[in-house]
Short mmCIF file of C-alpha atoms and ligand atoms in Angstrom, two decimals:
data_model
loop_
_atom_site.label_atom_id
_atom_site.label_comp_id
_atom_site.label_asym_id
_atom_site.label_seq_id
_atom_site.Cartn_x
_atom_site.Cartn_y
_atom_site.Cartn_z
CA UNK A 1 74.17 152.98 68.81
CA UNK A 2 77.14 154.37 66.47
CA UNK A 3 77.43 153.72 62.63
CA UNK A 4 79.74 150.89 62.88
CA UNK A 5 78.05 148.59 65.60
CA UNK A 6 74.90 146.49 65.36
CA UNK A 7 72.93 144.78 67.97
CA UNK A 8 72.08 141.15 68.85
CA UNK A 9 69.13 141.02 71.31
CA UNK A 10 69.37 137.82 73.33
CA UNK A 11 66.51 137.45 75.52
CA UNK A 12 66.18 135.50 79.20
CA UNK A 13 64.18 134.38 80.97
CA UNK A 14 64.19 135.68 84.79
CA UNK A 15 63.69 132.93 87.65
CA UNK A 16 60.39 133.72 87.95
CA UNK A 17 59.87 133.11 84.72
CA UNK A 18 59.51 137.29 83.32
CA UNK A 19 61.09 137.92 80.34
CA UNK A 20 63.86 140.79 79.58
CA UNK A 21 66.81 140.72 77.04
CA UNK A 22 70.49 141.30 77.08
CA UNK A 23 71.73 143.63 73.88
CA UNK A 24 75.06 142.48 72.65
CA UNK A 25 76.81 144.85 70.83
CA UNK A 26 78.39 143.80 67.70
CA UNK A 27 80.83 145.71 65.59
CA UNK A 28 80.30 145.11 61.80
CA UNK A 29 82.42 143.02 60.71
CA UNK A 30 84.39 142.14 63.52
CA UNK A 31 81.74 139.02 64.63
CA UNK A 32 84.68 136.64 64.38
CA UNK A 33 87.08 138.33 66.51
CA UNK A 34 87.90 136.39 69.19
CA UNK A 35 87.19 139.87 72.34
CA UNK A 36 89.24 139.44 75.57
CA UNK A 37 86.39 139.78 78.00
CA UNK A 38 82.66 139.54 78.33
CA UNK A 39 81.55 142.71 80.19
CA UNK A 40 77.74 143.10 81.18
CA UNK A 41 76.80 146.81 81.45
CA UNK A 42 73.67 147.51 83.87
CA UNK A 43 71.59 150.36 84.22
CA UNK A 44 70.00 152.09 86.83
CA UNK A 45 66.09 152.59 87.74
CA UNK A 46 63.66 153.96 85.20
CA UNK A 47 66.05 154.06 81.97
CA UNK A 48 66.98 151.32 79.82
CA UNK A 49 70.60 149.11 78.55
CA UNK A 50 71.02 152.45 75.78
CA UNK A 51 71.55 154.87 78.92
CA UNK A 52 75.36 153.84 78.67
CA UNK A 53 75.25 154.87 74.89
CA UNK A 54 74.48 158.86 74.89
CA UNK A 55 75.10 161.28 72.34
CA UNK A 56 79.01 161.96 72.36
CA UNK A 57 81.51 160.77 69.73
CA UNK A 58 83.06 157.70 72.14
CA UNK A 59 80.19 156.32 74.68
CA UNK A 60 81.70 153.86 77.20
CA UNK A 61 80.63 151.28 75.00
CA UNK A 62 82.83 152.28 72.25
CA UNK A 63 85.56 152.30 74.80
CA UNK A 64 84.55 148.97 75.92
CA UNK A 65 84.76 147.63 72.51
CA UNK A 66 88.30 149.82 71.23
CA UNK A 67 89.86 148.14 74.09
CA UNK A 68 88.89 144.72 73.24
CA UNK A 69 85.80 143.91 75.20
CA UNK A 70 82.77 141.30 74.35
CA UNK A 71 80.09 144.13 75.73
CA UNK A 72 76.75 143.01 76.77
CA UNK A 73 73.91 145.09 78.02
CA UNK A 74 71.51 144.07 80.38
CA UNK A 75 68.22 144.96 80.25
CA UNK A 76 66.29 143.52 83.80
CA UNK A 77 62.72 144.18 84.97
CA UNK A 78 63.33 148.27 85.67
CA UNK A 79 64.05 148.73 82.11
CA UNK A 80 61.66 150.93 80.24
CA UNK A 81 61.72 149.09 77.68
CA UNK A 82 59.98 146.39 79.43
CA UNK A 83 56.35 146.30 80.55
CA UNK A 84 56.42 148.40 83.88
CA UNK A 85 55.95 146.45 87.31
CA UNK A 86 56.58 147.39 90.75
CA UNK A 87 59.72 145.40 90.94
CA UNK A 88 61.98 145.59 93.83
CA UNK A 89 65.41 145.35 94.13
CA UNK A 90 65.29 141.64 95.34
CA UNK A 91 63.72 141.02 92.72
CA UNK A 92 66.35 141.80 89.99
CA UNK A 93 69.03 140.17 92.35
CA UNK A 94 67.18 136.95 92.64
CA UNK A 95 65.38 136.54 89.31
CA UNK A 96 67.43 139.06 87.11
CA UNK A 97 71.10 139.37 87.39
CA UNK A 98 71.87 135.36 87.67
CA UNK A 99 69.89 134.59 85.12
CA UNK A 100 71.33 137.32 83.00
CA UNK A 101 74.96 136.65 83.61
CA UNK A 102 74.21 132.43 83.09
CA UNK A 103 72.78 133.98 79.67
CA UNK A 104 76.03 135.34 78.66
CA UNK A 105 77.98 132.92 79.58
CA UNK A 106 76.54 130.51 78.09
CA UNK A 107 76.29 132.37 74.77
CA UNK A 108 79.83 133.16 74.54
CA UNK A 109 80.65 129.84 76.20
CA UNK A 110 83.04 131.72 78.79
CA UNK A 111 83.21 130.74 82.59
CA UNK A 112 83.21 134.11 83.67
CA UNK A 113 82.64 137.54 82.82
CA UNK A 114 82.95 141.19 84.32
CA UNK A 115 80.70 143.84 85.16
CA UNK A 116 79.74 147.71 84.83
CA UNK A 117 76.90 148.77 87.38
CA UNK A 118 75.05 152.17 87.56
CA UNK A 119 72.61 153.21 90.47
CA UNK A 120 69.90 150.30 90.92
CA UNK A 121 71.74 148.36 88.54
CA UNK A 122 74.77 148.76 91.08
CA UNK A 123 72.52 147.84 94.44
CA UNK A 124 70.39 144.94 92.81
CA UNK A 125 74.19 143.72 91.30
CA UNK A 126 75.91 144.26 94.64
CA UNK A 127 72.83 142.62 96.37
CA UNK A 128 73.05 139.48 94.33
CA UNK A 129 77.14 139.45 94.54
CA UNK A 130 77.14 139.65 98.54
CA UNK A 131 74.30 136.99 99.00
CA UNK A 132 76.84 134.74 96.42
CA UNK A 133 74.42 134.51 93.49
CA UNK A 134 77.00 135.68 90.85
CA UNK A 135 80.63 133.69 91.56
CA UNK A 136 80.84 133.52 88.07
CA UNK A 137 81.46 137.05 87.98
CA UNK A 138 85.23 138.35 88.94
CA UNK A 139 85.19 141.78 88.31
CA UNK A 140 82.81 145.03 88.64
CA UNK A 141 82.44 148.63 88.52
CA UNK A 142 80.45 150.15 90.32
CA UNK A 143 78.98 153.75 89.70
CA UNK A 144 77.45 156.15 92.32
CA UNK A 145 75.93 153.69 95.08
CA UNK A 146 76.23 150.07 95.78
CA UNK A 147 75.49 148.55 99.58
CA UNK A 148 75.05 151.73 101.61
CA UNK A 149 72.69 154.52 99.99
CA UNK A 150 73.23 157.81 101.42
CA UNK A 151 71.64 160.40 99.86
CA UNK A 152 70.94 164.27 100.92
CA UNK A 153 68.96 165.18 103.64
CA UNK A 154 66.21 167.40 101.84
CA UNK A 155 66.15 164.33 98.71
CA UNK A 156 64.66 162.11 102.17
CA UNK A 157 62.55 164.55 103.02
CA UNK A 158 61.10 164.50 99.74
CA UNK A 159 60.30 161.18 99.68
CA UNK A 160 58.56 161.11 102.85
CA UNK A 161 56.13 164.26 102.25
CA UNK A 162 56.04 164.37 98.84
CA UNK A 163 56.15 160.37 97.05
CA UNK A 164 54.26 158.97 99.77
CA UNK A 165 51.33 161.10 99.78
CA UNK A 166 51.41 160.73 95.62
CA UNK A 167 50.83 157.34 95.41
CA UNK A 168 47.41 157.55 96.80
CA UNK A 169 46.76 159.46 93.34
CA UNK A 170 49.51 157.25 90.69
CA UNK A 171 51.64 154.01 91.09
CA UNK A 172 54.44 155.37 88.83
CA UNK A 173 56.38 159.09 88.15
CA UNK A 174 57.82 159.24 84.83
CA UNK A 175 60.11 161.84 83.47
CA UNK A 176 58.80 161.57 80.07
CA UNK A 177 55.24 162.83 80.70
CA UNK A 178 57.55 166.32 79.45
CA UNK A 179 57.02 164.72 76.43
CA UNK A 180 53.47 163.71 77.04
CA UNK A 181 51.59 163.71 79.76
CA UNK A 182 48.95 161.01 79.40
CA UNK A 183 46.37 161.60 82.24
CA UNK A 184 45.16 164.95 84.68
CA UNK A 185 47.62 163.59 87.32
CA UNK A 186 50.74 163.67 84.79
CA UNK A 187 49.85 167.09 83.68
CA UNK A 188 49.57 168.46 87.07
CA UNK A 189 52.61 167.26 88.58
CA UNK A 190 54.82 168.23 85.31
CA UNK A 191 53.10 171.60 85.66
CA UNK A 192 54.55 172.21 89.13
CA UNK A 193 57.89 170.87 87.97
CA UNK A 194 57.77 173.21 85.02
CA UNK A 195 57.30 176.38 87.95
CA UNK A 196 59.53 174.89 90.24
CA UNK A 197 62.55 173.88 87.84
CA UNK A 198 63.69 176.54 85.83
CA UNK A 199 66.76 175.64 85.27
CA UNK A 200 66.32 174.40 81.47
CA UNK A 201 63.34 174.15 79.14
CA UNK A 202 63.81 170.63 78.49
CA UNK A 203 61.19 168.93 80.51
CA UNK A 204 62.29 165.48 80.86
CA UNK A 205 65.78 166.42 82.07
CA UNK A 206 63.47 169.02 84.92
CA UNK A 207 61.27 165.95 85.69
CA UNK A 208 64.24 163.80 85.88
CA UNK A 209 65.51 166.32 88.63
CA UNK A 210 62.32 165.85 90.33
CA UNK A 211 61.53 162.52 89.76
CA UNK A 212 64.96 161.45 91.29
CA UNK A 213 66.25 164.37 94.42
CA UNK A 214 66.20 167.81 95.16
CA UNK A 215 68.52 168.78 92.45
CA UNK A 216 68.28 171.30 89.45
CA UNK A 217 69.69 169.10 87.69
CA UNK A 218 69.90 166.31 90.22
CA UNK A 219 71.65 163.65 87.81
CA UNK A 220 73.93 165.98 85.99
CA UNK A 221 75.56 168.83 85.32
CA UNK A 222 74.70 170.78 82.13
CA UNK A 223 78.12 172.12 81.96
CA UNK A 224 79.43 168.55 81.40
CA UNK A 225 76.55 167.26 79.07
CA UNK A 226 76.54 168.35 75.38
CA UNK A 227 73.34 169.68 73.39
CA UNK A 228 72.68 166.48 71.19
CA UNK A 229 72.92 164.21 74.82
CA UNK A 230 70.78 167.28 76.51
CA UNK A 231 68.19 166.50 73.41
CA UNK A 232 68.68 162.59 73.22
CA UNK A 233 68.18 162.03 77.02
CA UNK A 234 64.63 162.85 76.07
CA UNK A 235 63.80 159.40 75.04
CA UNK A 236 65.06 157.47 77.51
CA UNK A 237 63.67 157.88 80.92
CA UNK A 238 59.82 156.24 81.67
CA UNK A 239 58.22 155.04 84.73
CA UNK A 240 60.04 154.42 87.75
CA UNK A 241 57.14 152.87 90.35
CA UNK A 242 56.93 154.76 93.86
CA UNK A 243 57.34 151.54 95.88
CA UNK A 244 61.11 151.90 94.50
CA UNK A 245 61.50 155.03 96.52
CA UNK A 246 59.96 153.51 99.72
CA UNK A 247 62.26 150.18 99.95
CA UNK A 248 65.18 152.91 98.98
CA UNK A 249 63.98 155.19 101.89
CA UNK A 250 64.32 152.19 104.27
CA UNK A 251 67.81 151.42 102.98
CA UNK A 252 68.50 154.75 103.40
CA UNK A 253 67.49 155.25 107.01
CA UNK A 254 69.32 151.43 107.96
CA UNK A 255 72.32 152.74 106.97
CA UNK A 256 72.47 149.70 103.94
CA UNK A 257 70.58 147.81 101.70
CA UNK A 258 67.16 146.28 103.03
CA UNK A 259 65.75 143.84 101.32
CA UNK A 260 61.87 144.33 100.36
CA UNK A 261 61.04 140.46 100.68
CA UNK A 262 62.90 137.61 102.67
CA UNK A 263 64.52 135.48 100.33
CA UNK A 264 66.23 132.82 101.34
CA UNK A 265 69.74 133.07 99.33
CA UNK A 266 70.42 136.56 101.14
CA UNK A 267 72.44 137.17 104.14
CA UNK A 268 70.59 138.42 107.26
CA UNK A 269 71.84 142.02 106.82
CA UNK A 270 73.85 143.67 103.90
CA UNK A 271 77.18 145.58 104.05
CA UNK A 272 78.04 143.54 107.77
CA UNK A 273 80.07 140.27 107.83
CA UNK A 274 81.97 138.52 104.98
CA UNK A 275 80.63 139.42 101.62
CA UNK A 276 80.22 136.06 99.31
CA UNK A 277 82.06 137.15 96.43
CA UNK A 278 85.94 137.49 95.81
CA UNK A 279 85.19 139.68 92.72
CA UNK A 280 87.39 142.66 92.57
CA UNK A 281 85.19 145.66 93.13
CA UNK A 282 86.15 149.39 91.82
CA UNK A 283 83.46 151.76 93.34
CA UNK A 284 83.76 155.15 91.35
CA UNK A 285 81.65 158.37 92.70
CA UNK A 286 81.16 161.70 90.98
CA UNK A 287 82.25 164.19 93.65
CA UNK A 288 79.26 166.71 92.61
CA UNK A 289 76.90 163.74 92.72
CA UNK A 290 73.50 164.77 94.60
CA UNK A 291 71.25 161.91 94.09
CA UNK A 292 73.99 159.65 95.74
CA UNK A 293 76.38 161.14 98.02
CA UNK A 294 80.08 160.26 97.39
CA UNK A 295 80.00 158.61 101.01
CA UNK A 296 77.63 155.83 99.59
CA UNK A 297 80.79 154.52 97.80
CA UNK A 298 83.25 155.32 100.49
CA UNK A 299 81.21 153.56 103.30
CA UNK A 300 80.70 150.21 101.29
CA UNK A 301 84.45 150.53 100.45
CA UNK A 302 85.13 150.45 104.20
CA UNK A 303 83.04 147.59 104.62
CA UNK A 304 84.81 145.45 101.47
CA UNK A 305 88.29 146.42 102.88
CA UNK A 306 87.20 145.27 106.31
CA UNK A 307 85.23 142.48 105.85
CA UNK A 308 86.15 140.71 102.12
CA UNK A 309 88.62 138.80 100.60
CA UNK A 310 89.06 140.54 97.20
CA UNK A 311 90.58 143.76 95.45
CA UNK A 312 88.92 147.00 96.13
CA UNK A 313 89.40 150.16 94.83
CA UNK A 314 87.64 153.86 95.33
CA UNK A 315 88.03 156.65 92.78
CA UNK A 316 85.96 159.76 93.73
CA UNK A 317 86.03 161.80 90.49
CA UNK A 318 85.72 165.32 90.60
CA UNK A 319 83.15 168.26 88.50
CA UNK A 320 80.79 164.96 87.51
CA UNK A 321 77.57 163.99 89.64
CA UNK A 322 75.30 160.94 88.89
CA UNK A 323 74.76 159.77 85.30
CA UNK A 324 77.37 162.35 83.93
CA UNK A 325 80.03 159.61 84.70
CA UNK A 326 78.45 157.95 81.51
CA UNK A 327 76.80 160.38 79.50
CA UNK A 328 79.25 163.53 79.85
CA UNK A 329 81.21 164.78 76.58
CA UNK A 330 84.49 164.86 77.87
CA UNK A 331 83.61 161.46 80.57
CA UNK A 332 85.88 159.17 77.69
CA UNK A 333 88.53 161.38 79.07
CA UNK A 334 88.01 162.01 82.51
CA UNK A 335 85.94 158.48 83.30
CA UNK A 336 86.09 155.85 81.01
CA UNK A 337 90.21 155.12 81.50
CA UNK A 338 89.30 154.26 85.56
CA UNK A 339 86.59 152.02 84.15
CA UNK A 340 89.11 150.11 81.53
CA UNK A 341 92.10 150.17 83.42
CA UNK A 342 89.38 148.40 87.06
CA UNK A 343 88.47 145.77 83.90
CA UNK A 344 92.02 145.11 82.77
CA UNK A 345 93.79 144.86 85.96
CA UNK A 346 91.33 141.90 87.66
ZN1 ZN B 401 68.33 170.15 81.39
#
């Protein structure tokens, strides 16, 4: 977190009753000030709420909170800094996202609030929005995929021949064994990934390539990160369980989002028919991004325009990829004002 901001951790309890925690971002000395929003910032698959907060003079939370914002960050069951599970993306719609957004809401005493999505964060979110679990919520941004995954043809391949075959041996892949490798299997596979990925010497950013495509880097580009956010993004990946990458390699081959489980709250298939929200939704895609393709965003913004009732908006943005949207040093410039002006607008 910068100098001048502190954090409030305000935990919730899930629907089925597991506990994570919401980080609300305080500037000193500012408590009283009334903020003109409550945004709720939510991360993606095998990182944690401090992804949106890497090391650059103005994160997006900064921006968040120069322009006004009440910023909240959500920490649900994928969050490393939570004990690991082999949650599923129903999961955090059902149990998570509801209960975190009632949390909020009934901290600040609002009636509604808006939202910034990344990855998972964005498909669990989008899950729970279409199946009409979050009408308290009128606005979100979404980052690199939402309804309809679509991702490169060689990052499939990978997870048929080389994560399924894996998980006979570990339940989990997790970029930081670069730090530390804590069993025979770790140390193998971050042995391969240290022949096969040559394209830095920082391990967790090569594992991270592995762990999450076919990239090198998959998330990134190192032209758009700086050295301190190169060094920093060392601490926050962990464990992302393989049963992740099988419900996502379903999704992927349907064309949209398929649940894991039946619950009863969703809609018989995602990303066809009316969606249950009237939230205005800005999808933003790096054009360089190789863990998503761009189309992910443009299909499920042919679907909203089609099929929904709200405002919808698609900004492809070109040079960044996945998590560079966030973390780059010049993404307060070439990022962050789409993001503001989605959340001022609706
Ligand atoms: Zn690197």
């Amino acid at each position: 977190m910068t100098a001048d901001t502190h954090d409030e951790v305000v935990p919730f309890e899930a629907a089925d009753g597991r506990t994570a925690n919401l980080l609300h971002v305080v500037r000193t000395g500012a408590e009283s000030v009334p903020a003109k929003a409550a945004v709720l910032l939510v991360h993606g698959a095998g990182v944690r709420a401090n992804i949106f907060r890497a090391a650059v003079p103005i994160t997006v939370v900064d921006a968040l909170l120069d322009d006004g914002f009440d910023v909240w960050l959500e920490n649900w069951r994928a969050s490393i800094d939570l004990p690991p599970s082999q949650w599923t993306l129903d999961q955090a719609a059902v149990f998570d996202h509801p209960a975190a957004v009632a949390k909020v809401l009934e901290h600040t005493g609002r009636d509604s609030l808006k939202a910034v999505v990344h990855c998972q964060g964005s498909t669990s979110f989008m899950m729970a929005a279409a199946s009409g679990l979050l009408p308290e919520v009128t606005t979100i941004v979404s980052n690199a995929v939402s309804l309809h995954p679509v991702i490169p043809p060689l990052a499939k391949l990978k997870i048929d021949w080389f994560h399924r075959p894996v998980r006979a041996l570990t339940r989990y892949l997790d970029p930081h064994w670069g730090v530390e490798a804590p069993d025979a299997i770790a140390a193998a596979i971050t042995g391969w990934v240290r022949l096969t990925h040559r394209e830095c010497a920082n391990t967790v950013c090569r594992l991270s390539s592995f762990t999450y495509g076919v990239g090198h880097p998959t998330l990134w580009s190192h032209s758009l990160l700086n050295d301190a956010t190169h060094e920093w993004l060392k601490n926050e990946f962990g464990p992302v369980p393989l049963s992740f990458f099988f419900q996502m390699s379903r999704c992927v081959d349907a064309g949209y989002l398929v649940p894991a489980q039946r619950f009863p709250q969703f809609p018989d298939r995602f990303g066809t028919g009316a969606p249950r929200t009237d939230a205005a939704i800005t999808l933003l895609a790096g054009e360089e991004n190789r863990c998503y393709l761009p189309e992910s965003q443009q299909r499920t913004f042919d679907y909203l325009t089609a099929n929904g009732r709200g405002q919808y908006a698609l900004h492809v943005v070109p040079r960044y990829g996945h998590l560079d949207m966030f973390m780059g040093k010049d993404a307060s410039r070439d990022v962050f004002p789409l993001i503001l002006d989605a959340l001022r607008t609706n």
